[in-house]
mmCIF file of C-alpha atoms in Angstrom:
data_model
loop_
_atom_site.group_PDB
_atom_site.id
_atom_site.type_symbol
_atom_site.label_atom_id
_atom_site.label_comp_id
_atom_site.label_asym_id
_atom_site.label_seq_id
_atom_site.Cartn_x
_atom_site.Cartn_y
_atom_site.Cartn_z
ATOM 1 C CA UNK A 27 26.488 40.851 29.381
ATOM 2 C CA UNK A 28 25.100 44.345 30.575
ATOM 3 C CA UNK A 29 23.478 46.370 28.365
ATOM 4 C CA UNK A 30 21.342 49.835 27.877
ATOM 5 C CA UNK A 31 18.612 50.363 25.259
ATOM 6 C CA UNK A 32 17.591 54.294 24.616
ATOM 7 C CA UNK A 33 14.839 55.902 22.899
ATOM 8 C CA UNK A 34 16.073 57.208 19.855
ATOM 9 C CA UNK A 35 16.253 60.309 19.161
ATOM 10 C CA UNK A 36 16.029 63.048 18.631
ATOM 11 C CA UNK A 37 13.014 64.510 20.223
ATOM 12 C CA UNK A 38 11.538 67.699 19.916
ATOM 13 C CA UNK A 39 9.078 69.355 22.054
ATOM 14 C CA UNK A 40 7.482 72.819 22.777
ATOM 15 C CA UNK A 41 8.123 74.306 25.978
ATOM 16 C CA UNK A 42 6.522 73.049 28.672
ATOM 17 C CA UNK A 43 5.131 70.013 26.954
ATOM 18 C CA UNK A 44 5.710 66.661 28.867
ATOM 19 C CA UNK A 45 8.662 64.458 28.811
ATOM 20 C CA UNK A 46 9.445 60.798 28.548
ATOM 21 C CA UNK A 47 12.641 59.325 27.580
ATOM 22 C CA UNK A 48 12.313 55.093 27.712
ATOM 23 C CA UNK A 49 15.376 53.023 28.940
ATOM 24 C CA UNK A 50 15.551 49.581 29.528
ATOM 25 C CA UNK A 51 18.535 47.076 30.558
ATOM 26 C CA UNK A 52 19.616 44.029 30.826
ATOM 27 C CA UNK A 53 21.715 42.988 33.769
ATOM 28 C CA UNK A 54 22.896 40.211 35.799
ATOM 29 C CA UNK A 55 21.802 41.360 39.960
ATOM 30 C CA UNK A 56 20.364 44.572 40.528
ATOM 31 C CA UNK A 57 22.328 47.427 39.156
ATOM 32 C CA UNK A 58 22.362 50.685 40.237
ATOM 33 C CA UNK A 59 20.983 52.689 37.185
ATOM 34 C CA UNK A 60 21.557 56.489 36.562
ATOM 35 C CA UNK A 61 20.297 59.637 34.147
ATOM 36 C CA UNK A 62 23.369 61.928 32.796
ATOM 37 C CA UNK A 63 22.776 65.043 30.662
ATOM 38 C CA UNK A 64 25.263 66.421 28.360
ATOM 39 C CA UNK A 65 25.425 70.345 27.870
ATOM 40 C CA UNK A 66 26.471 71.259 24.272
ATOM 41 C CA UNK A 67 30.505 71.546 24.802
ATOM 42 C CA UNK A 68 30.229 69.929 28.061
ATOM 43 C CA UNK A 69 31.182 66.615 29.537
ATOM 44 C CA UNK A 70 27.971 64.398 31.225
ATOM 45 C CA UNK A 71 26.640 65.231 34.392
ATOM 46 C CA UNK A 72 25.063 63.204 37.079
ATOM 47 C CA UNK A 73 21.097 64.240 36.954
ATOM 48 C CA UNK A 74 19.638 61.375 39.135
ATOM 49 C CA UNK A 75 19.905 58.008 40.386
ATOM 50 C CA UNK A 76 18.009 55.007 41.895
ATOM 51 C CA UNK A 77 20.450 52.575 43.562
ATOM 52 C CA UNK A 78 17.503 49.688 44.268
ATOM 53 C CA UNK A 79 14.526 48.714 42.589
ATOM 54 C CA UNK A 80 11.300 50.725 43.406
ATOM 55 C CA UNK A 81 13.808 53.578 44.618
ATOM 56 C CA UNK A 82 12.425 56.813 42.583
ATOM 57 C CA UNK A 83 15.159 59.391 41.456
ATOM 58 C CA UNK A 84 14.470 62.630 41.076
ATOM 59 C CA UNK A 85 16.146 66.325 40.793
ATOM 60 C CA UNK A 86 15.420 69.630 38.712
ATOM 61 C CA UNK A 87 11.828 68.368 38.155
ATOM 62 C CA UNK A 88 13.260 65.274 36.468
ATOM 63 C CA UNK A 89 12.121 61.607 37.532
ATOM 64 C CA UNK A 90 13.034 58.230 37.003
ATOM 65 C CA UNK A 91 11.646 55.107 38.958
ATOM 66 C CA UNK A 92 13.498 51.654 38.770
ATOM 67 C CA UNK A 93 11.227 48.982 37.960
ATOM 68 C CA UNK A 94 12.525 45.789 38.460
ATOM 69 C CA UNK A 95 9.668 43.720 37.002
ATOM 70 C CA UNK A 96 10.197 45.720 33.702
ATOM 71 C CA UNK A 97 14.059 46.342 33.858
ATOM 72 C CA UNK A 98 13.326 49.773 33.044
ATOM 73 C CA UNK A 99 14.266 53.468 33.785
ATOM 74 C CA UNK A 100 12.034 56.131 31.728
ATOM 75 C CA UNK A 101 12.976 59.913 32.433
ATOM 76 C CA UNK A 102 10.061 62.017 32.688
ATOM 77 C CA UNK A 103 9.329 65.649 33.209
ATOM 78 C CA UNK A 104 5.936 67.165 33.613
ATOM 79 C CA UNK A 105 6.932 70.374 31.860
ATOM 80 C CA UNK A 106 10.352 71.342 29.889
ATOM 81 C CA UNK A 107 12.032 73.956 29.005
ATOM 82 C CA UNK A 108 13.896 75.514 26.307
ATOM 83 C CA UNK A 109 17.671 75.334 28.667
ATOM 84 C CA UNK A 110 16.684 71.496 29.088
ATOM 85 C CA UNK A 111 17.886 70.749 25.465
ATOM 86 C CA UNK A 112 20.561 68.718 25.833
ATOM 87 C CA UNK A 113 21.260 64.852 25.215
ATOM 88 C CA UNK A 114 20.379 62.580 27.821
ATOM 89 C CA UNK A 115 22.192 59.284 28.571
ATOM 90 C CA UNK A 116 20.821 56.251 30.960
ATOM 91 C CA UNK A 117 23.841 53.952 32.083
ATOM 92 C CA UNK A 118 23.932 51.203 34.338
ATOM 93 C CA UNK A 119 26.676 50.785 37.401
ATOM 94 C CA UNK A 120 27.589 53.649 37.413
ATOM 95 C CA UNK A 121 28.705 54.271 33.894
ATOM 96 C CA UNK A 122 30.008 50.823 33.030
ATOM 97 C CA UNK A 123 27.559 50.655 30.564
ATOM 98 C CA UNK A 124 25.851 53.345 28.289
ATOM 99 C CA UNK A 125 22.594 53.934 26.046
ATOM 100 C CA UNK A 126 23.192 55.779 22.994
ATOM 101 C CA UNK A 127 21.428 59.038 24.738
ATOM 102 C CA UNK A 128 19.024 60.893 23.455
ATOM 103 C CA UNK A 129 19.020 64.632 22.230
ATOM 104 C CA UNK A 130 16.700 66.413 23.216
ATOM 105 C CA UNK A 131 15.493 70.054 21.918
ATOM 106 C CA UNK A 132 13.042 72.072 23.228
ATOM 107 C CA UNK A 133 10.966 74.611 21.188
ATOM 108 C CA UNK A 134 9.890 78.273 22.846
ATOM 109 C CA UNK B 10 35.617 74.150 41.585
ATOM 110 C CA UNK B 11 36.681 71.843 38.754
ATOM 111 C CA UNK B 12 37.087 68.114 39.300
ATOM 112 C CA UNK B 13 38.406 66.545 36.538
ATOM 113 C CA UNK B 14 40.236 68.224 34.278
ATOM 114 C CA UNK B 15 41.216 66.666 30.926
ATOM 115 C CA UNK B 16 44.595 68.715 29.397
ATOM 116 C CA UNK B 17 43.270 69.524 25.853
ATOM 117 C CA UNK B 18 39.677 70.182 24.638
ATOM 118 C CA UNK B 19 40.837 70.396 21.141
ATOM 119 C CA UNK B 20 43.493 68.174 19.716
ATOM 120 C CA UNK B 21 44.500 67.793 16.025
ATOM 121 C CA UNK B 22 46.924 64.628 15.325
ATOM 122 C CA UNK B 23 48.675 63.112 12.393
ATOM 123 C CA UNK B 24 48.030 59.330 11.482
ATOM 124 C CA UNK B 25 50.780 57.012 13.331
ATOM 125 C CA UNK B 26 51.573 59.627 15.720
ATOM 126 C CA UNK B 27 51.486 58.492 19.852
ATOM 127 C CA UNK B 28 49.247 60.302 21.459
ATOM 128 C CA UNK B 29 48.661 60.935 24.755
ATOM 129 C CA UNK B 30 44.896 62.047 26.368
ATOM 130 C CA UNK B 31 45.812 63.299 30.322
ATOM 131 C CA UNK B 32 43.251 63.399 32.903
ATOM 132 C CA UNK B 33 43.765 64.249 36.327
ATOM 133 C CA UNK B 34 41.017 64.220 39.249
ATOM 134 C CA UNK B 35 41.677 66.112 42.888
ATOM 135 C CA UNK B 36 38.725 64.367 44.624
ATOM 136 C CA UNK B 37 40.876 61.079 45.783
ATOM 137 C CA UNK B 38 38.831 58.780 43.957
ATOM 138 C CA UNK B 39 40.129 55.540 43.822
ATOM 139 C CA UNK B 40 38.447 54.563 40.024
ATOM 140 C CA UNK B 41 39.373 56.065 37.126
ATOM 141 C CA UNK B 42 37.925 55.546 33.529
ATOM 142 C CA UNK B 43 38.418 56.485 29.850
ATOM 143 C CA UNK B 44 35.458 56.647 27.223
ATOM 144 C CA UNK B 45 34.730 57.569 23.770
ATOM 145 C CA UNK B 46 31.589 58.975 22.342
ATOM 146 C CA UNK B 47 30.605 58.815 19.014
ATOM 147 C CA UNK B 48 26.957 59.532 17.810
ATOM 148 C CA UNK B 49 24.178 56.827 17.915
ATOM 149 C CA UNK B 50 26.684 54.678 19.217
ATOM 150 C CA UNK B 51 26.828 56.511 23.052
ATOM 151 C CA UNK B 52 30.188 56.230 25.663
ATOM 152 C CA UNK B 53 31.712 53.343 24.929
ATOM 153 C CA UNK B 54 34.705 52.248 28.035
ATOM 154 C CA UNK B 55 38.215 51.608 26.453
ATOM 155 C CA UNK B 56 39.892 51.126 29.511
ATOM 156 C CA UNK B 57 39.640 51.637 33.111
ATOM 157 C CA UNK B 58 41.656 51.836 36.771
ATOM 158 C CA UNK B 59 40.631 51.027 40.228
ATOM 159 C CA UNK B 60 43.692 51.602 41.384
ATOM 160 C CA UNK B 61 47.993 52.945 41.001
ATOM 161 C CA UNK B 62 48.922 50.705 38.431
ATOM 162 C CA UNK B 63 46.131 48.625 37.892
ATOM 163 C CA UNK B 64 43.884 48.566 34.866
ATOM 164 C CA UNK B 65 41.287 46.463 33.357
ATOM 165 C CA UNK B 66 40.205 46.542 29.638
ATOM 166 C CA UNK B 67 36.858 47.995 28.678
ATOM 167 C CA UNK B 68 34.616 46.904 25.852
ATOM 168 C CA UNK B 69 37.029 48.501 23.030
ATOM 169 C CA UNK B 70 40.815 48.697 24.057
ATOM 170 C CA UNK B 71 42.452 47.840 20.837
ATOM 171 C CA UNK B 72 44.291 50.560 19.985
ATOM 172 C CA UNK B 73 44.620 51.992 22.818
ATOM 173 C CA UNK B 74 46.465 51.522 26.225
ATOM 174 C CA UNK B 75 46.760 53.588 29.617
ATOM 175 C CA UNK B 76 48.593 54.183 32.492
ATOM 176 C CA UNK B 77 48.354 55.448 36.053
ATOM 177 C CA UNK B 78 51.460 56.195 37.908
ATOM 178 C CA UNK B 79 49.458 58.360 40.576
ATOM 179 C CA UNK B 80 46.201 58.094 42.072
ATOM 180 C CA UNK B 81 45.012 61.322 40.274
ATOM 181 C CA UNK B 82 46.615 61.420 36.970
ATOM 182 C CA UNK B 83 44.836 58.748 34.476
ATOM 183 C CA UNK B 84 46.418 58.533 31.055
ATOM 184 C CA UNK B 85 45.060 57.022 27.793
ATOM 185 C CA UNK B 86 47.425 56.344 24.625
ATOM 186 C CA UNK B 87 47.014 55.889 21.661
ATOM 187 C CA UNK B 88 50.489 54.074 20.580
ATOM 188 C CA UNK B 89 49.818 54.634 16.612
ATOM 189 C CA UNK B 90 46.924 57.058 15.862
ATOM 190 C CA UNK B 91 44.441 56.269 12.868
ATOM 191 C CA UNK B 92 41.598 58.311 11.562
ATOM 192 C CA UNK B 93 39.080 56.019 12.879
ATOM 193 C CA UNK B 94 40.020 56.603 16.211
ATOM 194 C CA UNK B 95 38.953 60.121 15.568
ATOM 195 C CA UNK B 96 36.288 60.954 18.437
ATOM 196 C CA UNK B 97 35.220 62.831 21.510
ATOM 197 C CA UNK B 98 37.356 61.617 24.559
ATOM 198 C CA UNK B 99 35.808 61.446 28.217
ATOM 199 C CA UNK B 100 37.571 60.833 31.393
ATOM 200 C CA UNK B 101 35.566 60.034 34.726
ATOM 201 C CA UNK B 102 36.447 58.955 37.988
ATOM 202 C CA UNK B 103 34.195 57.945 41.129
ATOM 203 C CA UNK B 104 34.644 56.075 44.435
ATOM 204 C CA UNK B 105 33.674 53.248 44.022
ATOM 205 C CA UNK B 106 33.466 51.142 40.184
ATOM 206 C CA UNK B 107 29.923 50.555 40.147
ATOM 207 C CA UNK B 108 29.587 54.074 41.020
ATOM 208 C CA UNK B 109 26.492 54.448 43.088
ATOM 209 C CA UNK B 110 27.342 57.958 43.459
ATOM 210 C CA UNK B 111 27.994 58.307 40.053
ATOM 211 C CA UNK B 112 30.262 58.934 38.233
ATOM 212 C CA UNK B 113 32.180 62.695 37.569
ATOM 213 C CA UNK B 114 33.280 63.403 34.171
ATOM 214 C CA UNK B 115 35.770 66.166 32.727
ATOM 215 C CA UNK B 116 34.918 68.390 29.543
ATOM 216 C CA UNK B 117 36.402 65.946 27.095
ATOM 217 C CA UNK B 118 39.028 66.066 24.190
ATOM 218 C CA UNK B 119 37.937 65.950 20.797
ATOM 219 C CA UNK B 120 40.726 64.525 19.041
ATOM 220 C CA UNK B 121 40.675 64.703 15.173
ATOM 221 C CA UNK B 122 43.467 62.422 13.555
ATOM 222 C CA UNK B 123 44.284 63.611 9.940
#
């Protein structure tokens, strides 16, 4: 069956260091795949999303490229900061299946 | 501008009460689906609807059952609570199951079962 396989966490970095948060998946087909960030308190939230492969997803300096040849889905960000502490979550079809996400802090 | 709302944020429950977890969407989405997160071990899907009436089992439904009597209103139950089923509870709808949109979740119920 599907599955999702997060980084662990939890990562720390100073502000504006880079980021890089590895998923991979196994899948039957070509799932869509998706990023989600969770607030503290907060439900998830859609960040971005690449519905085929090669497609590159990208919003609030995030970015996330589906590779099909690697069934993967790293988030990256060039330069973080302190409000994007969060945890992070890469799912598969939508949210039929999740990784274990990823908290992320970042240091001023 | 709220889209899903889940009734409680905070709920405290004896062991081998019923509960019941209410989540209601106004965005007519036809999918409907209940999760619950736990650390290191992510969302996990108990149950979800793609339509009045109709549900499918996730990857963890023992315990636990639902129902949707209206397109907007998506219940979960939990016919005889236990402390293991302790947990943060997430609703989510979207248009379409495998969600290329995404998917839109409410705030959550933590649900502590004494």
């Amino acid at each position: 069956g599907d599955s999702v396989t997060q980084m662990e966490g939890p990562v720390t970095l100073s502000e504006e260091a880079f980021l890089t948060i590895n998923c991979t998946y196994t899948a039957t087909g070509y799932p869509s795949l998706f990023w989600y960030v969770q607030y503290p308190g907060e439900g998830l939230q859609l960040l971005l999303k690449a519905t085929k492969a090669d497609d590159k997803g990208s919003n609030k300096g995030f970015e996330a490229t589906y590779r099909k040849e690697t069934t993967s889905f790293h988030l990256e960000k060039g330069s973080v900061q302190v409000s994007d502490s969060a945890v992070y979550f890469c799912a598969l079809r939508g949210g039929m299946r999740f990784g274990a996400g990823t908290r992320l802090t970042v240091k001023p | 501008d709220v889209k899903v709302t889940q009734s409680s944020r905070y709920l405290v429950k004896r062991t081998g009460e019923k509960v019941f977890l209410e989540c209601v969407q106004d965005m007519d989405h036809e999918n409907m689906f209940w999760y619950r997160q736990d650390p290191g071990l992510g969302l996990r899907l108990i149950y979800f609807s793609y339509d009045v009436k109709m549900k499918e089992k996730g990857d963890i439904p023992e315990g636990y059952s639902v129902s949707r009597e209206k397109k907007e209103r998506f219940s979960l139950i939990l016919e005889s609570a236990s402390t293991n089923q302790t947990s943060m509870y997430l609703c989510a709808s979207s248009t379409e199951w495998e969600g290329r949109d995404g998917y839109t979740f409410g705030s959550g119920t933590r649900l502590t079962v004494v």
